[in-house]
mmCIF file of C-alpha atoms and ligand atoms in Angstrom:
data_model
loop_
_atom_site.group_PDB
_atom_site.id
_atom_site.type_symbol
_atom_site.label_atom_id
_atom_site.label_comp_id
_atom_site.label_asym_id
_atom_site.label_seq_id
_atom_site.Cartn_x
_atom_site.Cartn_y
_atom_site.Cartn_z
ATOM 1 C CA MET A 1 14.603 -18.820 -19.927
ATOM 2 C CA GLY A 2 12.195 -21.504 -18.729
ATOM 3 C CA LYS A 3 8.491 -20.907 -18.609
ATOM 4 C CA ARG A 4 7.366 -18.712 -15.770
ATOM 5 C CA VAL A 5 4.383 -19.831 -13.735
ATOM 6 C CA PHE A 6 2.410 -16.848 -12.507
ATOM 7 C CA LEU A 7 -0.012 -16.986 -9.619
ATOM 8 C CA ILE A 8 -2.325 -14.009 -10.188
ATOM 9 C CA THR A 9 -4.662 -13.062 -7.352
ATOM 10 C CA GLY A 10 -7.856 -11.187 -8.256
ATOM 11 C CA ILE A 11 -7.846 -12.812 -11.721
ATOM 12 C CA ALA A 12 -11.581 -12.135 -12.208
ATOM 13 C CA GLY A 13 -11.174 -8.450 -11.427
ATOM 14 C CA PHE A 14 -10.698 -5.642 -13.883
ATOM 15 C CA VAL A 15 -6.898 -5.476 -13.794
ATOM 16 C CA GLY A 16 -6.342 -9.205 -13.181
ATOM 17 C CA HIS A 17 -8.181 -10.351 -16.304
ATOM 18 C CA HIS A 18 -6.259 -7.878 -18.485
ATOM 19 C CA PHE A 19 -3.003 -9.318 -17.115
ATOM 20 C CA LEU A 20 -4.202 -12.797 -17.993
ATOM 21 C CA GLU A 21 -5.052 -11.790 -21.568
ATOM 22 C CA HIS A 22 -1.750 -9.951 -21.963
ATOM 23 C CA ILE A 23 0.362 -12.830 -20.642
ATOM 24 C CA LEU A 24 -1.414 -15.534 -22.672
ATOM 25 C CA LYS A 25 -1.127 -13.449 -25.856
ATOM 26 C CA ASN A 26 2.463 -12.255 -25.437
ATOM 27 C CA THR A 27 4.377 -14.998 -23.626
ATOM 28 C CA ASP A 28 4.604 -18.792 -23.311
ATOM 29 C CA ASP A 29 4.103 -18.507 -19.579
ATOM 30 C CA VAL A 30 1.570 -20.347 -17.451
ATOM 31 C CA VAL A 31 -1.038 -18.586 -15.279
ATOM 32 C CA VAL A 32 -2.832 -19.895 -12.233
ATOM 33 C CA GLY A 33 -5.553 -17.419 -11.300
ATOM 34 C CA ILE A 34 -7.338 -17.235 -7.975
ATOM 35 C CA ASP A 35 -10.359 -15.210 -6.953
ATOM 36 C CA SER A 36 -13.182 -15.362 -4.415
ATOM 37 C CA LEU A 37 -15.550 -13.461 -6.741
ATOM 38 C CA THR A 38 -16.543 -10.515 -4.566
ATOM 39 C CA TYR A 39 -19.085 -8.028 -5.973
ATOM 40 C CA SER A 40 -16.357 -6.676 -8.294
ATOM 41 C CA GLY A 41 -14.990 -10.000 -9.534
ATOM 42 C CA SER A 42 -16.676 -11.964 -12.300
ATOM 43 C CA LEU A 43 -15.750 -14.975 -14.400
ATOM 44 C CA GLU A 44 -17.764 -13.325 -17.186
ATOM 45 C CA ARG A 45 -14.716 -11.118 -17.736
ATOM 46 C CA LEU A 46 -12.591 -14.179 -18.432
ATOM 47 C CA ARG A 47 -15.238 -15.702 -20.691
ATOM 48 C CA ASP A 48 -15.392 -12.463 -22.695
ATOM 49 C CA ILE A 49 -11.728 -12.112 -23.644
ATOM 50 C CA GLU A 50 -10.535 -13.069 -27.121
ATOM 51 C CA ILE A 51 -8.550 -16.127 -25.989
ATOM 52 C CA ASP A 52 -10.942 -18.407 -24.121
ATOM 53 C CA PRO A 53 -8.905 -19.015 -20.967
ATOM 54 C CA PHE A 54 -11.111 -21.818 -19.693
ATOM 55 C CA HIS A 55 -10.027 -23.941 -22.667
ATOM 56 C CA HIS A 56 -6.434 -22.735 -22.681
ATOM 57 C CA PRO A 57 -3.657 -25.211 -21.800
ATOM 58 C CA ARG A 58 -1.645 -22.530 -20.001
ATOM 59 C CA PHE A 59 -4.368 -21.322 -17.627
ATOM 60 C CA LYS A 60 -5.910 -22.770 -14.495
ATOM 61 C CA TYR A 61 -8.543 -21.124 -12.321
ATOM 62 C CA LEU A 62 -8.899 -21.860 -8.620
ATOM 63 C CA SER A 63 -11.713 -20.493 -6.503
ATOM 64 C CA TYR A 64 -9.967 -19.187 -3.387
ATOM 65 C CA ASP A 65 -10.434 -16.533 -0.690
ATOM 66 C CA PHE A 66 -7.049 -15.176 0.388
ATOM 67 C CA ARG A 67 -8.373 -13.978 3.739
ATOM 68 C CA GLN A 68 -8.066 -17.569 4.968
ATOM 69 C CA PRO A 69 -4.752 -18.934 6.262
ATOM 70 C CA VAL A 70 -2.899 -20.911 3.593
ATOM 71 C CA GLY A 71 -3.182 -24.673 4.046
ATOM 72 C CA ALA A 72 -0.514 -27.198 3.116
ATOM 73 C CA ASN A 73 -2.657 -28.688 0.310
ATOM 74 C CA PHE A 74 -3.126 -25.356 -1.392
ATOM 75 C CA ALA A 75 0.609 -24.598 -1.160
ATOM 76 C CA GLN A 76 1.354 -28.083 -2.510
ATOM 77 C CA GLU A 77 -0.862 -27.443 -5.543
ATOM 78 C CA LEU A 78 1.165 -24.292 -6.299
ATOM 79 C CA GLN A 79 4.679 -25.752 -5.970
ATOM 80 C CA ASP A 80 5.616 -24.763 -9.550
ATOM 81 C CA VAL A 81 4.758 -21.085 -9.125
ATOM 82 C CA THR A 82 7.692 -18.808 -9.919
ATOM 83 C CA HIS A 83 5.978 -15.411 -9.566
ATOM 84 C CA ILE A 84 3.097 -14.189 -7.426
ATOM 85 C CA LEU A 85 1.356 -11.126 -8.837
ATOM 86 C CA HIS A 86 -0.751 -10.022 -5.881
ATOM 87 C CA ILE A 87 -3.324 -7.882 -7.668
ATOM 88 C CA GLY A 88 -6.519 -8.884 -5.819
ATOM 89 C CA ALA A 89 -7.826 -6.472 -3.208
ATOM 90 C CA GLU A 90 -10.816 -4.559 -2.008
ATOM 91 C CA SER A 91 -10.333 -1.385 -4.015
ATOM 92 C CA HIS A 92 -13.308 0.957 -3.771
ATOM 93 C CA VAL A 93 -12.652 3.985 -1.537
ATOM 94 C CA ASP A 94 -16.335 4.577 -0.701
ATOM 95 C CA HIS A 95 -16.726 0.992 0.480
ATOM 96 C CA SER A 96 -13.617 1.355 2.647
ATOM 97 C CA ILE A 97 -15.164 4.372 4.353
ATOM 98 C CA SER A 98 -18.374 2.515 5.165
ATOM 99 C CA ASP A 99 -16.670 -0.796 6.068
ATOM 100 C CA PRO A 100 -12.951 -0.391 6.872
ATOM 101 C CA MET A 101 -12.560 -3.817 8.513
ATOM 102 C CA ARG A 102 -13.468 -5.552 5.246
ATOM 103 C CA PHE A 103 -10.445 -3.758 3.751
ATOM 104 C CA VAL A 104 -8.143 -4.708 6.629
ATOM 105 C CA MET A 105 -9.123 -8.343 6.141
ATOM 106 C CA ALA A 106 -8.658 -8.388 2.356
ATOM 107 C CA ASN A 107 -5.731 -6.010 1.941
ATOM 108 C CA VAL A 108 -3.655 -6.517 5.097
ATOM 109 C CA VAL A 109 -4.551 -10.010 6.336
ATOM 110 C CA GLY A 110 -4.996 -11.221 2.734
ATOM 111 C CA THR A 111 -1.613 -9.842 1.666
ATOM 112 C CA THR A 112 0.048 -11.413 4.706
ATOM 113 C CA ASN A 113 -1.498 -14.773 3.810
ATOM 114 C CA MET A 114 -0.138 -14.496 0.263
ATOM 115 C CA LEU A 115 3.305 -13.693 1.705
ATOM 116 C CA GLU A 116 3.006 -16.768 3.945
ATOM 117 C CA LEU A 117 2.252 -18.730 0.790
ATOM 118 C CA ALA A 118 5.375 -17.245 -0.822
ATOM 119 C CA LYS A 119 7.447 -18.731 2.019
ATOM 120 C CA MET A 120 6.093 -22.189 1.114
ATOM 121 C CA LEU A 121 6.934 -22.091 -2.617
ATOM 122 C CA PRO A 122 10.359 -23.576 -3.426
ATOM 123 C CA ASN A 123 10.495 -22.162 -6.976
ATOM 124 C CA LEU A 124 9.385 -18.632 -6.162
ATOM 125 C CA GLU A 125 11.503 -15.982 -7.885
ATOM 126 C CA LEU A 126 9.451 -12.880 -7.098
ATOM 127 C CA PHE A 127 6.435 -11.570 -5.209
ATOM 128 C CA VAL A 128 4.952 -8.491 -6.901
ATOM 129 C CA TYR A 129 2.691 -6.346 -4.726
ATOM 130 C CA PHE A 130 0.270 -4.200 -6.647
ATOM 131 C CA SER A 131 -0.150 -0.879 -4.859
ATOM 132 C CA THR A 132 -1.621 2.520 -5.567
ATOM 133 C CA ASP A 133 -0.868 6.231 -5.829
ATOM 134 C CA GLU A 134 -3.293 6.756 -2.950
ATOM 135 C CA VAL A 135 -0.731 5.604 -0.352
ATOM 136 C CA PHE A 136 0.933 9.032 -0.673
ATOM 137 C CA GLY A 137 -2.277 10.971 -0.062
ATOM 138 C CA PRO A 138 -3.222 14.137 -1.921
ATOM 139 C CA ALA A 139 -0.884 15.900 -4.318
ATOM 140 C CA PRO A 140 -0.913 19.699 -4.566
ATOM 141 C CA LEU A 141 -2.807 21.114 -7.529
ATOM 142 C CA PRO A 142 -0.443 22.630 -10.129
ATOM 143 C CA ALA A 143 -1.713 26.137 -9.281
ATOM 144 C CA ASP A 144 -0.692 25.600 -5.627
ATOM 145 C CA ILE A 145 2.896 24.585 -6.400
ATOM 146 C CA PRO A 146 5.183 27.582 -5.768
ATOM 147 C CA ALA A 147 6.844 29.095 -8.846
ATOM 148 C CA GLY A 148 10.303 27.606 -9.352
ATOM 149 C CA ASP A 149 9.432 24.400 -7.512
ATOM 150 C CA ASP A 150 9.825 21.534 -9.979
ATOM 151 C CA TRP A 151 7.785 19.015 -7.923
ATOM 152 C CA ASN A 152 6.322 16.596 -10.389
ATOM 153 C CA GLY A 153 4.583 13.833 -8.473
ATOM 154 C CA TYR A 154 5.516 11.547 -5.596
ATOM 155 C CA ARG A 155 8.682 9.534 -6.084
ATOM 156 C CA GLU A 156 9.119 5.891 -5.156
ATOM 157 C CA ASP A 157 10.730 6.521 -1.757
ATOM 158 C CA ASP A 158 8.494 9.367 -0.550
ATOM 159 C CA THR A 159 6.664 9.071 2.763
ATOM 160 C CA HIS A 160 3.178 7.586 2.873
ATOM 161 C CA ASN A 161 0.273 9.741 4.000
ATOM 162 C CA PRO A 162 -2.893 7.696 3.346
ATOM 163 C CA LYS A 163 -6.135 9.609 3.790
ATOM 164 C CA ASN A 164 -8.777 6.888 3.688
ATOM 165 C CA PRO A 165 -9.018 3.279 4.911
ATOM 166 C CA TYR A 166 -8.455 1.859 1.409
ATOM 167 C CA ALA A 167 -5.186 3.773 1.035
ATOM 168 C CA ALA A 168 -4.155 2.903 4.603
ATOM 169 C CA THR A 169 -4.671 -0.819 4.045
ATOM 170 C CA LYS A 170 -2.719 -0.721 0.756
ATOM 171 C CA SER A 171 0.085 1.078 2.577
ATOM 172 C CA ALA A 172 -0.045 -1.476 5.406
ATOM 173 C CA GLY A 173 0.154 -4.235 2.763
ATOM 174 C CA GLU A 174 3.351 -2.609 1.485
ATOM 175 C CA GLN A 175 4.790 -2.664 5.003
ATOM 176 C CA MET A 176 4.017 -6.383 5.327
ATOM 177 C CA VAL A 177 5.765 -6.994 2.007
ATOM 178 C CA THR A 178 8.829 -5.091 3.200
ATOM 179 C CA SER A 179 8.853 -6.984 6.481
ATOM 180 C CA PHE A 180 8.680 -10.378 4.737
ATOM 181 C CA ALA A 181 11.536 -9.383 2.435
ATOM 182 C CA ASN A 182 13.586 -8.340 5.444
ATOM 183 C CA THR A 183 12.693 -11.109 7.833
ATOM 184 C CA TYR A 184 12.376 -14.124 5.556
ATOM 185 C CA GLY A 185 14.342 -12.997 2.508
ATOM 186 C CA ILE A 186 11.311 -13.263 0.165
ATOM 187 C CA PRO A 187 12.251 -11.491 -3.097
ATOM 188 C CA CYS A 188 9.644 -8.761 -3.536
ATOM 189 C CA ILE A 189 8.943 -5.650 -5.543
ATOM 190 C CA ILE A 190 6.166 -3.089 -5.151
ATOM 191 C CA THR A 191 4.532 -1.387 -8.117
ATOM 192 C CA ARG A 192 2.201 1.580 -7.734
ATOM 193 C CA GLN A 193 -0.309 2.554 -10.348
ATOM 194 C CA MET A 194 -2.606 5.440 -11.016
ATOM 195 C CA ASN A 195 -6.090 5.371 -12.541
ATOM 196 C CA ILE A 196 -6.397 2.376 -14.824
ATOM 197 C CA PHE A 197 -9.038 2.089 -17.525
ATOM 198 C CA GLY A 198 -9.980 -0.377 -20.221
ATOM 199 C CA GLU A 199 -12.520 -2.930 -21.347
ATOM 200 C CA ARG A 200 -14.848 -4.591 -18.798
ATOM 201 C CA GLN A 201 -14.289 -2.042 -16.054
ATOM 202 C CA HIS A 202 -16.907 -2.011 -13.308
ATOM 203 C CA PRO A 203 -19.778 0.374 -14.281
ATOM 204 C CA GLU A 204 -19.275 2.247 -10.970
ATOM 205 C CA LYS A 205 -16.002 3.737 -12.341
ATOM 206 C CA PHE A 206 -15.751 7.178 -13.927
ATOM 207 C CA ILE A 207 -15.368 6.277 -17.624
ATOM 208 C CA PRO A 208 -18.335 3.874 -17.874
ATOM 209 C CA LYS A 209 -20.329 6.309 -15.738
ATOM 210 C CA VAL A 210 -19.778 9.155 -18.233
ATOM 211 C CA ILE A 211 -20.584 6.880 -21.198
ATOM 212 C CA ASN A 212 -23.830 5.860 -19.479
ATOM 213 C CA ALA A 213 -24.686 9.515 -18.734
ATOM 214 C CA VAL A 214 -24.305 10.512 -22.408
ATOM 215 C CA LEU A 215 -26.417 7.544 -23.509
ATOM 216 C CA ASN A 216 -29.100 8.011 -20.854
ATOM 217 C CA ASN A 217 -29.142 11.829 -20.479
ATOM 218 C CA THR A 218 -28.147 11.804 -16.797
ATOM 219 C CA VAL A 219 -25.887 14.197 -14.887
ATOM 220 C CA VAL A 220 -22.228 13.365 -14.103
ATOM 221 C CA PRO A 221 -20.881 14.705 -10.787
ATOM 222 C CA ILE A 222 -17.378 16.128 -11.308
ATOM 223 C CA HIS A 223 -15.325 16.434 -8.129
ATOM 224 C CA ALA A 224 -13.938 19.927 -7.785
ATOM 225 C CA THR A 225 -12.475 22.521 -5.439
ATOM 226 C CA PRO A 226 -14.906 24.176 -2.973
ATOM 227 C CA ASP A 227 -15.283 27.170 -5.375
ATOM 228 C CA LYS A 228 -16.204 24.563 -8.042
ATOM 229 C CA LYS A 229 -13.766 26.087 -10.513
ATOM 230 C CA GLN A 230 -11.064 23.400 -10.675
ATOM 231 C CA ALA A 231 -11.934 19.755 -11.299
ATOM 232 C CA GLY A 232 -9.859 16.982 -9.719
ATOM 233 C CA MET A 233 -7.134 15.526 -11.892
ATOM 234 C CA ARG A 234 -5.466 12.160 -12.491
ATOM 235 C CA HIS A 235 -3.063 10.296 -14.743
ATOM 236 C CA TYR A 236 -4.900 7.604 -16.701
ATOM 237 C CA ILE A 237 -3.394 4.462 -18.183
ATOM 238 C CA HIS A 238 -4.862 1.505 -20.063
ATOM 239 C CA ALA A 239 -4.747 -1.830 -18.195
ATOM 240 C CA ARG A 240 -2.803 -3.552 -20.992
ATOM 241 C CA ASN A 241 -0.128 -0.833 -20.722
ATOM 242 C CA VAL A 242 0.102 -1.646 -17.019
ATOM 243 C CA ALA A 243 0.518 -5.347 -17.823
ATOM 244 C CA HIS A 244 3.159 -4.438 -20.425
ATOM 245 C CA ALA A 245 5.066 -2.409 -17.805
ATOM 246 C CA HIS A 246 5.095 -5.388 -15.451
ATOM 247 C CA LEU A 247 6.414 -7.815 -18.077
ATOM 248 C CA PHE A 248 9.044 -5.199 -18.965
ATOM 249 C CA LEU A 249 10.152 -5.143 -15.316
ATOM 250 C CA LEU A 250 10.097 -8.935 -14.974
ATOM 251 C CA ASP A 251 12.229 -9.322 -18.114
ATOM 252 C CA LYS A 252 14.668 -6.527 -17.303
ATOM 253 C CA LYS A 253 14.957 -7.247 -13.549
ATOM 254 C CA PRO A 254 16.402 -3.827 -12.725
ATOM 255 C CA TRP A 255 16.505 -4.772 -9.036
ATOM 256 C CA ILE A 256 19.383 -7.204 -9.635
ATOM 257 C CA GLY A 257 22.326 -5.728 -7.797
ATOM 258 C CA ALA A 258 20.096 -3.779 -5.393
ATOM 259 C CA PRO A 259 21.018 -4.137 -1.723
ATOM 260 C CA PRO A 260 19.814 -7.547 -0.466
ATOM 261 C CA ARG A 261 16.537 -7.586 1.450
ATOM 262 C CA SER A 262 15.423 -4.204 0.195
ATOM 263 C CA VAL A 263 12.137 -3.872 -1.692
ATOM 264 C CA PRO A 264 12.444 -1.818 -4.879
ATOM 265 C CA SER A 265 9.332 0.017 -5.995
ATOM 266 C CA TYR A 266 8.270 1.359 -9.385
ATOM 267 C CA HIS A 267 5.640 3.886 -10.427
ATOM 268 C CA ILE A 268 3.652 2.867 -13.512
ATOM 269 C CA VAL A 269 2.294 6.128 -14.866
ATOM 270 C CA GLY A 270 0.442 6.966 -18.081
ATOM 271 C CA GLU A 271 1.794 9.782 -20.216
ATOM 272 C CA VAL A 272 -1.227 12.075 -19.810
ATOM 273 C CA GLU A 273 -2.549 13.826 -16.725
ATOM 274 C CA ILE A 274 -5.973 15.272 -17.254
ATOM 275 C CA ASP A 275 -8.661 16.931 -15.165
ATOM 276 C CA ASN A 276 -11.911 15.025 -14.810
ATOM 277 C CA LEU A 277 -13.994 17.628 -16.633
ATOM 278 C CA SER A 278 -11.724 17.596 -19.699
ATOM 279 C CA LEU A 279 -11.786 13.798 -19.630
ATOM 280 C CA ALA A 280 -15.591 13.790 -19.399
ATOM 281 C CA HIS A 281 -15.690 16.022 -22.497
ATOM 282 C CA ILE A 282 -13.341 13.711 -24.426
ATOM 283 C CA ILE A 283 -15.500 10.719 -23.496
ATOM 284 C CA ALA A 284 -18.752 12.511 -24.351
ATOM 285 C CA ASP A 285 -17.436 13.768 -27.717
ATOM 286 C CA THR A 286 -16.298 10.248 -28.611
ATOM 287 C CA VAL A 287 -19.579 8.651 -27.516
ATOM 288 C CA ILE A 288 -21.537 11.190 -29.590
ATOM 289 C CA ARG A 289 -19.309 10.727 -32.661
ATOM 290 C CA VAL A 290 -19.275 6.932 -32.540
ATOM 291 C CA GLY A 291 -22.948 6.865 -31.475
ATOM 292 C CA GLU A 292 -23.905 8.837 -34.606
ATOM 293 C CA GLU A 293 -22.054 6.342 -36.817
ATOM 294 C CA LYS A 294 -23.874 3.480 -35.094
ATOM 295 C CA GLY A 295 -27.288 5.190 -35.076
ATOM 296 C CA LEU A 296 -27.358 5.373 -31.265
ATOM 297 C CA LYS A 297 -29.314 8.058 -29.427
ATOM 298 C CA THR A 298 -26.892 10.233 -27.421
ATOM 299 C CA HIS A 299 -27.122 13.460 -25.427
ATOM 300 C CA PRO A 300 -24.775 16.372 -24.751
ATOM 301 C CA LEU A 301 -22.651 16.016 -21.601
ATOM 302 C CA ARG A 302 -24.518 17.196 -18.500
ATOM 303 C CA TYR A 303 -22.338 17.663 -15.427
ATOM 304 C CA ASP A 304 -22.358 19.166 -11.985
ATOM 305 C CA MET A 305 -19.174 20.449 -10.320
ATOM 306 C CA VAL A 306 -19.334 19.098 -6.754
ATOM 307 C CA ASP A 307 -17.258 20.248 -3.780
ATOM 308 C CA PHE A 308 -15.375 16.960 -3.360
ATOM 309 C CA HIS A 309 -14.601 17.315 0.360
ATOM 310 C CA SER A 310 -18.209 17.628 1.435
ATOM 311 C CA ALA A 311 -19.407 15.147 -1.220
ATOM 312 C CA ARG A 312 -16.814 12.434 -0.643
ATOM 313 C CA PRO A 313 -14.776 12.786 2.556
ATOM 314 C CA GLY A 314 -11.624 10.679 2.328
ATOM 315 C CA HIS A 315 -11.258 11.359 -1.403
ATOM 316 C CA ASP A 316 -8.467 13.559 -2.688
ATOM 317 C CA LEU A 317 -8.647 16.025 -5.540
ATOM 318 C CA ARG A 318 -5.333 15.108 -7.098
ATOM 319 C CA TYR A 319 -3.069 12.097 -6.872
ATOM 320 C CA ALA A 320 0.244 12.251 -8.666
ATOM 321 C CA LEU A 321 3.097 9.814 -9.113
ATOM 322 C CA ASN A 322 6.393 10.643 -10.754
ATOM 323 C CA GLY A 323 7.043 8.139 -13.553
ATOM 324 C CA GLY A 324 10.687 9.166 -14.117
ATOM 325 C CA LYS A 325 12.227 5.947 -12.768
ATOM 326 C CA MET A 326 10.401 3.748 -15.297
ATOM 327 C CA ARG A 327 11.210 6.177 -18.114
ATOM 328 C CA GLU A 328 14.901 6.061 -17.161
ATOM 329 C CA LEU A 329 14.718 2.269 -17.301
ATOM 330 C CA GLY A 330 13.485 2.633 -20.890
ATOM 331 C CA TRP A 331 9.761 1.956 -20.483
ATOM 332 C CA SER A 332 6.983 3.973 -22.077
ATOM 333 C CA PRO A 333 3.358 2.904 -22.623
ATOM 334 C CA PRO A 334 3.099 1.114 -26.022
ATOM 335 C CA LYS A 335 -0.449 2.394 -26.633
ATOM 336 C CA ASN A 336 -0.955 6.131 -26.167
ATOM 337 C CA PHE A 337 -3.624 7.610 -23.926
ATOM 338 C CA HIS A 338 -5.836 9.044 -26.655
ATOM 339 C CA ASP A 339 -5.942 5.951 -28.870
ATOM 340 C CA SER A 340 -6.508 3.560 -25.968
ATOM 341 C CA MET A 341 -9.247 5.791 -24.532
ATOM 342 C CA VAL A 342 -11.080 5.998 -27.875
ATOM 343 C CA LYS A 343 -10.688 2.241 -28.373
ATOM 344 C CA THR A 344 -12.116 1.574 -24.895
ATOM 345 C CA ILE A 345 -15.130 3.820 -25.565
ATOM 346 C CA GLU A 346 -15.771 2.239 -28.962
ATOM 347 C CA TRP A 347 -15.524 -1.184 -27.359
ATOM 348 C CA SER A 348 -18.005 -0.148 -24.633
ATOM 349 C CA LEU A 349 -20.523 1.036 -27.215
ATOM 350 C CA ASN A 350 -20.140 -2.257 -29.072
ATOM 351 C CA SER A 351 -20.455 -4.235 -25.816
ATOM 352 C CA PRO A 352 -23.302 -2.438 -23.997
ATOM 353 C CA ARG A 353 -23.917 -5.203 -21.460
ATOM 354 C CA TRP A 354 -20.650 -4.186 -19.789
ATOM 355 C CA LEU A 355 -22.148 -0.768 -19.044
ATOM 356 C CA LYS A 356 -24.641 -2.440 -16.706
ATOM 357 C CA ASN A 357 -24.018 -4.011 -13.303
ATOM 358 C CA SER A 358 -25.879 -7.078 -14.467
ATOM 359 C CA ALA A 359 -22.971 -8.024 -16.761
ATOM 360 C CA LEU A 360 -20.876 -8.910 -13.733
HETATM 361 N N1 NAD B 401 -8.201 0.127 -11.029
HETATM 362 C C1 NAD B 401 -7.395 1.142 -10.726
HETATM 363 O O1 NAD B 401 -7.545 2.255 -11.253
HETATM 364 C C2 NAD B 401 -6.264 0.930 -9.748
HETATM 365 C C3 NAD B 401 -5.367 1.983 -9.512
HETATM 366 C C4 NAD B 401 -4.309 1.771 -8.630
HETATM 367 C C5 NAD B 401 -4.152 0.548 -8.015
HETATM 368 N N2 NAD B 401 -5.055 -0.448 -8.238
HETATM 369 C C6 NAD B 401 -4.861 -1.732 -7.550
HETATM 370 O O2 NAD B 401 -5.027 -2.735 -8.548
HETATM 371 C C7 NAD B 401 -5.536 -3.905 -7.993
HETATM 372 C C8 NAD B 401 -6.708 -4.407 -8.805
HETATM 373 O O3 NAD B 401 -7.680 -3.398 -8.931
HETATM 374 P P1 NAD B 401 -8.970 -3.656 -9.810
HETATM 375 O O4 NAD B 401 -9.393 -2.332 -10.338
HETATM 376 O O5 NAD B 401 -8.747 -4.763 -10.738
HETATM 377 O O6 NAD B 401 -9.999 -4.101 -8.689
HETATM 378 P P2 NAD B 401 -11.258 -5.056 -8.842
HETATM 379 O O7 NAD B 401 -12.116 -4.748 -7.675
HETATM 380 O O8 NAD B 401 -11.823 -4.957 -10.219
HETATM 381 O O9 NAD B 401 -10.650 -6.525 -8.708
HETATM 382 C C9 NAD B 401 -10.255 -7.063 -7.484
HETATM 383 C C10 NAD B 401 -10.428 -8.580 -7.564
HETATM 384 O O10 NAD B 401 -9.939 -9.133 -6.324
HETATM 385 C C11 NAD B 401 -10.865 -10.129 -5.918
HETATM 386 N N3 NAD B 401 -10.799 -10.282 -4.466
HETATM 387 C C12 NAD B 401 -11.100 -9.346 -3.526
HETATM 388 N N4 NAD B 401 -10.980 -9.878 -2.294
HETATM 389 C C13 NAD B 401 -10.579 -11.160 -2.478
HETATM 390 C C14 NAD B 401 -10.276 -12.226 -1.578
HETATM 391 N N5 NAD B 401 -10.399 -12.061 -0.259
HETATM 392 N N6 NAD B 401 -9.870 -13.414 -2.077
HETATM 393 C C15 NAD B 401 -9.755 -13.595 -3.428
HETATM 394 N N7 NAD B 401 -10.035 -12.611 -4.337
HETATM 395 C C16 NAD B 401 -10.449 -11.424 -3.853
HETATM 396 C C17 NAD B 401 -12.214 -9.621 -6.377
HETATM 397 O O11 NAD B 401 -13.202 -10.652 -6.456
HETATM 398 C C18 NAD B 401 -11.874 -9.017 -7.735
HETATM 399 O O12 NAD B 401 -11.978 -9.974 -8.746
HETATM 400 C C19 NAD B 401 -5.849 -3.582 -6.536
HETATM 401 O O13 NAD B 401 -4.788 -4.074 -5.754
HETATM 402 C C20 NAD B 401 -5.884 -2.076 -6.492
HETATM 403 O O14 NAD B 401 -5.502 -1.613 -5.223
HETATM 404 C C21 NAD B 401 -6.098 -0.283 -9.104
#
């Protein structure tokens, strides 16, 4: 197999930079990374990883905003690309509620531009569209699933039911991918992920927020049912496990033999589903334990169960994907949930600047 040349969009984002680290460490492949450095993208992430990508012979960074139409020069520069991993997006639900058009531009227009680019690349083998569990909308809480019903998360071909502009634009991006596969014969797959965690995550996300609360003695809002008895729940998976799943798919190519011009999709799901209150306790206990060893001042977890519908309209209490298809293909996350969560928390306590917005 010759070297693959990956074009990764959103390389300076949380997921993108983990893909870069994973690919440089585990393959001989080449990565071209593009990013426009929005509020959530930062080259500091790339500078912080173990392999210095800016002095790595198999990495090139290009500053680029994918909302602009692709020019011939840009396409010419990328002639060797064999795989586009379209990871970059606007991804914060709250921001999509206050400014939906920004999400249409980045996630629908931007995705269409990257598909236009795909048409111009003679060596392209695959376009991978990075999607989300949120396209399916809310999942029923386990207590609301009738006895005897074995529903266990949305499957790859279930109908979309997005409930907020972020989810709607990710779903629309999927439709553009499908249309380009059908109309122009671009080879595409769609992967959908659930909550991803790991090193250098934006401090606005739940795990760094809880770590900060235990260090600074502040209160964590936990989204819950209106009676405030049941916290929302999610599957969590470490970013490097997500990268591992993608390389597994790219090596195995399970779509070979699928009907031409169809777009196979795959759900990348961690092995543990947990409610947000239990997760907050795990994080707090770990911060307190590791904090004691390091002589850090910590505080017991303080939390407030918040009726999620009134607090955050457009947010859903539970998202759930069924990971059976990937399991049947033989994939399971190489690092388990508990170990990767503890490692992430220990890393955060050893790298406190990443708990502050100013790191980005
Ligand atoms: N993080 C999660 O838990 C999660 C879960 C499911 C799906 N996803 C999907 O994973 C992908 C990455 O998420 P993330 O958490 O890394 O997000 P992120 O916000 O950390 O990173 C997104 C990156 O895209 C870049 N970007 C945004 N608009 C751009 C543009 N117009 N041109 C060039 N670059 C642009 C940003 O600067 C940033 O570096 C997204 O597609 C998201 O929908 C993430």
